[in-house]
Tab-separated table of C-alpha atoms in Angstrom:
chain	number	residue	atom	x	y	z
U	1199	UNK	CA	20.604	264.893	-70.753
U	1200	UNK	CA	22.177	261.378	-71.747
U	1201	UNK	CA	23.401	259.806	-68.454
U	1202	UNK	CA	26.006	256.715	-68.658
U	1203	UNK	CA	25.432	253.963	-65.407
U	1204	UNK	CA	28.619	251.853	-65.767
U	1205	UNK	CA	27.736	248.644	-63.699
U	1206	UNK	CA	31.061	246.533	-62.647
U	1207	UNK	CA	29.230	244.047	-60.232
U	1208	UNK	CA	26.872	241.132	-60.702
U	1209	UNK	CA	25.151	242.860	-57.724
U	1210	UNK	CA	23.207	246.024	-59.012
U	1211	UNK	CA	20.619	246.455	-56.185
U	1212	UNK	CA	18.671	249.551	-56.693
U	1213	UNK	CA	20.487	250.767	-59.674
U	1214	UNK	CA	17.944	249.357	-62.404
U	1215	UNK	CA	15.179	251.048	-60.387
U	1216	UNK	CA	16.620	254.512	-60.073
U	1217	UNK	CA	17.923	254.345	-63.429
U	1218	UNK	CA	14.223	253.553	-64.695
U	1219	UNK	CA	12.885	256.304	-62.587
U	1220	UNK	CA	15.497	258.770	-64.100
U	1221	UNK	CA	14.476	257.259	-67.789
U	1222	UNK	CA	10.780	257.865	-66.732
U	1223	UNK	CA	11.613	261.681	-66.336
U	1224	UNK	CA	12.593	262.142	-69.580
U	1225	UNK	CA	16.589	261.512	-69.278
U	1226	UNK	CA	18.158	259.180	-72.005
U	1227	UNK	CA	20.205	255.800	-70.210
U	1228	UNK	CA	23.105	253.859	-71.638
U	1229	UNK	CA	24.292	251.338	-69.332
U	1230	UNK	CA	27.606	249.783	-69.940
U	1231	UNK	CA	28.409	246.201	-68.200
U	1232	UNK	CA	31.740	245.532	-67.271
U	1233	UNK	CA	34.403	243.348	-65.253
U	1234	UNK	CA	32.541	241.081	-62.862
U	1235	UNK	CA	28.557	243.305	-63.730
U	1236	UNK	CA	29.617	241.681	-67.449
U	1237	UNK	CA	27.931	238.163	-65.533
U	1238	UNK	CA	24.415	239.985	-65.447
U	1239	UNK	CA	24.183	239.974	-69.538
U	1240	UNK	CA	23.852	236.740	-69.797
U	1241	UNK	CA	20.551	236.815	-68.053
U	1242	UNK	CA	18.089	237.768	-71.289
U	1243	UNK	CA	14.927	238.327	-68.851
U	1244	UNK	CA	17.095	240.806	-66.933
U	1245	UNK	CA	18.349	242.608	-69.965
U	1246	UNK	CA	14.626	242.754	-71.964
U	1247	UNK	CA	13.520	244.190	-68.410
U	1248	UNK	CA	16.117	247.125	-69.067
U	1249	UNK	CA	14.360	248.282	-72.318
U	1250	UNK	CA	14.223	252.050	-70.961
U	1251	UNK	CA	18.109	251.818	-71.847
U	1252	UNK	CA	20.248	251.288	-74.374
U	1253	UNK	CA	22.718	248.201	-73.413
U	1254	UNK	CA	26.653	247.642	-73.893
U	1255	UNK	CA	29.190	245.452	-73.107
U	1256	UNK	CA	32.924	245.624	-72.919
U	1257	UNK	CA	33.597	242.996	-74.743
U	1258	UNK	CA	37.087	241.536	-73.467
U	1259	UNK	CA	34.402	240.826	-70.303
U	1260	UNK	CA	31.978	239.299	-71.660
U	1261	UNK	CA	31.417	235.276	-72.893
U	1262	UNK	CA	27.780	235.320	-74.057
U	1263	UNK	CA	25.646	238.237	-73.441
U	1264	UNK	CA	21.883	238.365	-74.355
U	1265	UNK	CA	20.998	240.015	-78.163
U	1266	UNK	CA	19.976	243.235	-77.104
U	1267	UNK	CA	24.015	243.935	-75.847
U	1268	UNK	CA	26.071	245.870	-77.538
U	1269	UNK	CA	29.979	244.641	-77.204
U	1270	UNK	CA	31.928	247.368	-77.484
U	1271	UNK	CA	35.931	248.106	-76.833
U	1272	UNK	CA	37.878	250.469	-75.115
U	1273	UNK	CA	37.436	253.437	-77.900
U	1274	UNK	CA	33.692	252.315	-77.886
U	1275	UNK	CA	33.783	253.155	-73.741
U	1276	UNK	CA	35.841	256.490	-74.246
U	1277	UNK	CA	33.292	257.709	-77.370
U	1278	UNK	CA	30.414	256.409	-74.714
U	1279	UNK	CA	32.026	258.521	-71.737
U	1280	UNK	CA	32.581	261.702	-74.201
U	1281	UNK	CA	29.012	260.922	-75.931
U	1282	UNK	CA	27.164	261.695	-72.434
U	1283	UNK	CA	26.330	264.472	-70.153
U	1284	UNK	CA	26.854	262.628	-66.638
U	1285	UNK	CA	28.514	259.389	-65.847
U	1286	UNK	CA	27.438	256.548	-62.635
U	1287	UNK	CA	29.101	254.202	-61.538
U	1288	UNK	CA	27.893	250.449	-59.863
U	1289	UNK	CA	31.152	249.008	-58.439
């Protein structure tokens, strides 16, 4: 199972932990970062600590985001949401 968290706030609370838990049990993570949760990829400690995930960015949100972000664009998010099996969202 390939689960999508799409994170839309600079404050994620538990989400990273859950979503490492989740990782941990064998499920594959994507996490996509965007409107105001776009702020939290700029943070490289933060990002490096998400290495159970792969990382994106839409990337009419984001000014600078650490190296291990993906920027994607609107077809990139649609192929993403058709790509996995569940989708989350952090708003």
């Amino acid at each position: 199972m390939i689960i999508l968290l799409q994170i839309g706030t600079p404050e994620y609370g538990d989400a990273f932990r859950i979503a490492r838990r989740v990782a941990a049990r064998g499920k594959k993570i994507l996490i996509l970062f965007t409107g105001e949760g776009c702020k939290l990829t700029a943070d490289p400690r933060l990002m490096e600590s998400l290495d159970f995930a792969r990382l994106f960015a839409l990337k009419y949100d984001v000014e600078k985001p650490a190296d291990n972000v993906e920027l994607i664009d609107y077809d990139g998010w649609v192929k993403l949401l058709a790509y996995c099996s569940k989708t989350v969202s952090w708003t």
